[in-house]
XYZ file of C-alpha atoms in Angstrom:
355
model
C -10.034 -26.504 -19.533
C -7.138 -24.869 -21.201
C -3.527 -27.083 -21.704
C -1.225 -26.458 -18.920
C 2.082 -27.332 -17.607
C 2.650 -28.236 -13.859
C 6.224 -28.568 -12.711
C 6.830 -29.563 -9.104
C 9.710 -28.606 -6.985
C 11.289 -31.535 -5.236
C 11.757 -29.736 -1.657
C 11.488 -31.694 1.321
C 9.330 -29.808 4.110
C 8.749 -30.698 7.687
C 6.104 -28.745 9.464
C 4.991 -28.573 13.110
C 5.394 -27.495 16.418
C 8.770 -27.901 18.136
C 10.338 -29.565 14.521
C 13.729 -27.539 14.984
C 14.931 -30.246 17.425
C 14.504 -32.575 14.178
C 17.726 -30.912 12.871
C 20.557 -33.007 13.679
C 18.342 -35.969 12.403
C 18.186 -34.095 8.958
C 21.878 -33.481 8.983
C 22.605 -37.006 9.757
C 20.260 -38.040 7.106
C 21.800 -36.131 4.620
C 25.229 -36.999 6.108
C 26.481 -33.832 6.833
C 28.427 -32.831 9.817
C 29.744 -29.411 9.388
C 26.817 -26.795 8.989
C 27.720 -22.757 8.873
C 24.969 -21.311 10.371
C 23.698 -18.237 8.871
C 21.485 -15.507 10.479
C 21.291 -11.516 10.481
C 22.643 -9.389 13.744
C 19.073 -9.159 14.713
C 18.760 -12.861 14.966
C 21.947 -13.991 16.810
C 19.856 -15.435 19.634
C 17.902 -17.728 17.393
C 21.383 -18.827 15.466
C 22.782 -19.505 18.992
C 19.650 -21.698 19.870
C 20.511 -23.775 16.418
C 24.002 -24.034 17.812
C 22.540 -25.451 21.112
C 20.094 -27.932 19.122
C 23.181 -29.011 17.147
C 25.168 -29.727 20.395
C 27.674 -27.042 19.018
C 28.971 -29.276 16.518
C 28.852 -26.657 13.319
C 31.675 -25.322 10.977
C 30.761 -21.782 12.202
C 28.599 -18.885 12.613
C 28.067 -15.976 10.154
C 25.852 -13.418 11.341
C 25.631 -10.395 8.714
C 22.939 -11.473 6.463
C 21.493 -8.023 4.971
C 18.391 -7.294 3.344
C 18.421 -7.532 -0.691
C 21.400 -9.934 -0.257
C 24.117 -7.725 -1.242
C 26.983 -9.755 -3.321
C 29.611 -7.586 -0.896
C 28.212 -9.657 2.228
C 27.968 -13.228 -0.098
C 31.796 -12.886 -0.811
C 32.343 -12.316 2.822
C 30.211 -15.254 3.796
C 31.712 -17.382 1.008
C 35.191 -16.587 1.950
C 34.372 -17.568 5.595
C 32.579 -20.748 4.666
C 35.629 -21.873 2.849
C 38.009 -21.054 5.723
C 35.395 -22.823 8.025
C 35.327 -25.925 5.952
C 31.410 -26.074 5.851
C 29.848 -28.901 4.275
C 26.466 -27.586 4.062
C 24.390 -24.033 5.077
C 21.431 -23.687 7.456
C 19.765 -20.543 7.409
C 17.311 -19.386 9.897
C 15.388 -16.286 9.813
C 13.374 -14.280 7.049
C 14.259 -13.754 3.422
C 17.495 -11.737 4.040
C 19.069 -15.042 5.620
C 17.474 -17.470 3.257
C 18.665 -15.186 0.657
C 21.964 -15.657 1.515
C 21.924 -19.262 2.455
C 20.858 -19.376 -1.689
C 23.541 -17.274 -2.779
C 26.318 -19.500 -0.761
C 24.650 -22.682 -2.034
C 24.231 -21.801 -5.543
C 27.717 -20.707 -6.051
C 29.520 -23.820 -4.023
C 27.056 -26.444 -4.478
C 26.910 -26.764 -0.777
C 23.469 -28.291 0.325
C 21.170 -25.823 2.096
C 18.655 -26.454 4.854
C 16.664 -23.664 5.910
C 14.214 -22.642 8.790
C 11.944 -19.617 8.038
C 10.819 -17.765 11.263
C 8.447 -15.299 9.043
C 6.135 -15.798 6.244
C 7.948 -14.588 3.049
C 8.045 -17.604 1.329
C 11.566 -17.648 -0.073
C 12.392 -20.815 1.148
C 10.243 -22.404 -1.443
C 11.371 -20.714 -4.314
C 14.372 -21.534 -6.955
C 14.704 -17.871 -7.151
C 17.555 -15.459 -6.008
C 17.517 -11.478 -5.837
C 20.655 -9.893 -5.032
C 22.003 -6.638 -4.905
C 24.751 -4.724 -6.553
C 25.779 -1.089 -7.453
C 22.183 -0.305 -6.152
C 20.138 -2.351 -8.731
C 18.282 -5.447 -7.971
C 18.618 -8.434 -10.491
C 16.822 -11.692 -10.022
C 17.747 -15.068 -11.723
C 16.004 -18.688 -11.270
C 17.617 -21.812 -11.229
C 16.393 -25.251 -9.755
C 19.895 -25.577 -7.782
C 18.920 -22.343 -5.851
C 16.098 -24.186 -4.512
C 16.887 -25.481 -0.640
C 16.936 -29.066 -0.197
C 14.773 -29.150 2.969
C 12.567 -26.615 4.684
C 11.677 -26.957 8.543
C 8.750 -24.882 9.559
C 8.713 -24.693 13.277
C 5.208 -22.827 14.163
C 7.223 -22.141 17.749
C 9.708 -20.008 16.309
C 6.948 -17.688 14.889
C 5.365 -17.004 18.151
C 7.873 -14.234 18.901
C 7.486 -12.716 15.581
C 6.182 -8.936 16.242
C 2.725 -8.457 15.142
C 3.517 -5.798 12.890
C 6.148 -7.636 10.909
C 3.753 -10.623 11.160
C 1.250 -8.508 9.118
C 3.503 -7.381 6.546
C 5.385 -10.860 5.785
C 2.198 -12.097 5.406
C 0.704 -9.898 3.258
C 4.062 -10.505 1.036
C 2.949 -13.937 0.873
C -0.255 -13.395 0.077
C 1.257 -11.347 -2.790
C 2.647 -14.563 -4.194
C -0.453 -16.269 -4.583
C -2.545 -13.377 -6.177
C 0.110 -12.931 -8.605
C 0.498 -16.610 -9.191
C -3.514 -16.830 -10.223
C -2.755 -14.737 -13.142
C 0.687 -15.706 -14.218
C 1.426 -16.627 -17.738
C 2.327 -20.244 -16.717
C -0.645 -20.532 -14.045
C -2.502 -23.836 -13.778
C -5.092 -25.857 -11.666
C -2.929 -26.944 -9.239
C -1.135 -23.778 -8.056
C -4.397 -21.900 -8.205
C -5.917 -24.332 -5.729
C -2.733 -23.687 -3.645
C -3.121 -19.532 -3.776
C -6.456 -19.473 -3.197
C -6.424 -21.938 -0.013
C -3.043 -20.038 1.067
C -4.898 -16.656 0.676
C -7.855 -17.760 2.731
C -5.278 -19.424 5.390
C -3.533 -15.940 5.788
C -6.674 -13.549 5.442
C -8.428 -15.292 8.592
C -5.088 -15.720 10.793
C -3.350 -12.224 10.150
C -5.609 -10.093 11.714
C -6.113 -12.865 14.567
C -2.381 -12.621 15.282
C -2.617 -8.691 15.554
C -5.131 -9.094 17.903
C -3.450 -11.732 20.017
C 0.279 -12.554 18.667
C 0.339 -15.848 21.241
C -2.364 -17.445 19.198
C -0.867 -20.956 18.682
C -3.889 -22.037 16.177
C -3.478 -18.524 14.322
C 0.221 -18.731 13.932
C 0.024 -22.645 12.839
C -2.610 -21.517 10.155
C -0.348 -18.498 8.919
C 2.656 -20.471 8.476
C 0.734 -23.151 6.652
C -0.701 -20.432 4.488
C 2.710 -18.664 3.978
C 4.029 -22.156 3.115
C 1.504 -22.613 0.045
C 1.857 -18.848 -1.033
C 5.780 -19.491 -1.280
C 5.090 -22.801 -3.478
C 2.969 -20.592 -5.788
C 5.878 -18.352 -6.260
C 8.607 -21.039 -6.648
C 6.297 -22.668 -9.068
C 5.334 -19.977 -11.756
C 6.457 -16.442 -12.843
C 5.216 -13.268 -11.477
C 4.097 -9.726 -13.125
C 3.836 -6.242 -12.305
C 3.385 -6.284 -8.597
C 6.977 -8.378 -7.900
C 8.830 -6.082 -10.817
C 7.732 -3.155 -8.908
C 8.589 -4.141 -5.460
C 11.933 -5.331 -6.920
C 12.085 -2.043 -8.485
C 11.272 0.238 -5.416
C 13.282 -2.304 -2.929
C 16.754 -2.727 -4.455
C 17.041 0.847 -5.903
C 15.659 2.769 -3.051
C 16.530 0.470 -0.182
C 13.044 0.013 1.214
C 12.209 -2.654 3.406
C 10.822 -5.995 1.324
C 7.740 -7.053 3.274
C 6.506 -3.755 3.742
C 7.158 -2.450 0.317
C 5.222 -5.540 -0.690
C 2.230 -4.703 1.687
C 1.872 -1.236 0.447
C 2.245 -1.720 -3.567
C -0.379 -5.062 -3.748
C -3.724 -3.309 -3.434
C -2.291 -1.075 -6.020
C -0.821 -3.546 -8.509
C -4.295 -5.720 -8.151
C -6.344 -2.621 -9.081
C -4.189 -1.663 -12.037
C -4.504 -5.289 -13.305
C -8.021 -5.683 -12.251
C -9.803 -4.711 -15.699
C -7.529 -7.600 -17.672
C -8.359 -10.656 -15.081
C -12.241 -10.483 -14.323
C -12.117 -14.240 -13.453
C -9.227 -14.073 -11.214
C -11.023 -10.774 -9.477
C -14.297 -13.123 -8.731
C -12.187 -15.934 -7.319
C -9.897 -13.487 -5.168
C -13.075 -11.709 -4.059
C -13.987 -14.900 -2.386
C -10.859 -15.684 -1.074
C -10.832 -12.208 0.878
C -14.156 -12.812 2.330
C -16.652 -12.057 -0.576
C -16.995 -8.858 -2.762
C -14.727 -6.686 -4.295
C -11.140 -7.874 -4.214
C -9.314 -4.683 -4.290
C -11.720 -3.631 -1.493
C -11.227 -6.846 0.383
C -7.129 -6.063 0.437
C -7.928 -2.620 1.181
C -10.098 -3.513 4.457
C -7.347 -6.466 5.350
C -4.493 -3.944 5.791
C -6.851 -1.919 7.717
C -7.271 -4.730 10.022
C -3.557 -5.464 10.226
C -2.691 -1.832 11.063
C 0.221 -1.518 8.880
C 1.639 1.933 7.172
C 0.340 2.311 3.814
C 2.713 4.939 2.439
C 6.288 4.557 0.868
C 7.235 7.874 1.870
C 6.976 6.529 5.600
C 10.110 4.338 4.747
C 11.981 7.138 3.653
C 11.261 6.741 -0.534
C 11.317 10.657 -1.654
C 8.335 12.113 -3.886
C 11.408 12.932 -6.776
C 12.507 9.034 -6.671
C 8.649 8.584 -8.240
C 9.625 9.363 -11.896
C 12.746 7.121 -11.643
C 11.029 4.450 -10.114
C 8.600 4.508 -13.018
C 11.471 4.391 -15.548
C 12.723 1.457 -13.690
C 9.630 -0.276 -13.476
C 8.745 -0.055 -17.305
C 12.227 -1.109 -18.531
C 13.127 -4.917 -19.638
C 9.776 -5.872 -21.098
C 8.200 -8.604 -18.686
C 4.970 -10.673 -18.740
C 1.841 -8.720 -17.358
C -1.894 -9.458 -18.188
C -2.348 -5.735 -18.649
C 0.097 -3.734 -20.871
C 2.645 -1.853 -18.833
C 1.993 2.045 -19.349
C 4.719 4.237 -17.786
C 2.460 7.095 -16.974
C -0.164 5.106 -15.220
C 2.438 3.191 -13.595
C 3.715 6.382 -12.574
C 0.395 7.307 -10.910
C 0.122 3.636 -9.263
C 3.804 4.512 -7.557
C 2.543 7.780 -6.672
C -0.416 6.420 -4.944
C 1.660 4.012 -3.108
C 3.982 6.936 -1.883
C 1.834 8.903 -0.671
C -0.128 6.215 1.243
C -3.640 6.410 -0.793
C -6.163 3.596 -0.742
C -6.166 1.660 -3.969
C -8.893 2.290 -6.421
C -9.245 0.384 -9.585
C -9.909 3.630 -12.066
C -6.187 3.500 -13.580
């Protein structure tokens, strides 16, 4: 066995059905009494439900969380938090809201309790991606990690099947890259394979029956494990591409991850034969790239970035951004081949390992 290091992130997790009701006790345990509730404009109803659970005992409600965590929105939220006298932030939603909670927490030191309603995994990471002047930058700091995460399966029951699918594949991408990370280790590999298996079996079931409680439980469990992987080891080409595409061309986060994943895996396949073998088993047996293609077909997701507004003339600039600033990847990053990878993702072609 190779030498490795393993660092466990000290997040507290409460998992189950109906666990949202435990929020007042959790705040009391932390000796907090003036939470600022955060949501996107689309999730105001869930934020109001949170307010009801807390019997209206909140500092305020900020509902302008936005995709890719623009710093302009963060500055507005910071001013609101200060004016309201908040002693903590409670985020409810997906990566947009959790990102805003992280941005506020790391700037102010306010404790962050987060309640994820998607499968994105941001809640388990000490990572913050922020957008300013059309460029997304990412940083890592232990202080960014939320202190408590409340997973309530009931909150995911209304997540539309399409968003469940893309959010779940986004989670799978974290685990896939964890398997070939520069600092991977046996513990994270176990979590990654378990998370992938849980999601590949539950997501198609959710698409067929969004109200399946066992499928929702299994998917949220898998997403938690995949998020833990993202928070524990470094990422590589797939995440670099998604940050470049999402931050620079304002493409939707989960959908971009879903489209890029099979192509990034196909690109790296020649350099990671052992990982590809283990992934093949996690995807149900056989070739791993084919396994991802088959999964995406079952999930009935869109496969082309052009369907989300990316223009063909953006491909060259995307490739330029993707190869800037050297970063770890198991296979050397070559601009022309990366350009072709992005072109295939733009066009919506099936992934194939011939780059």
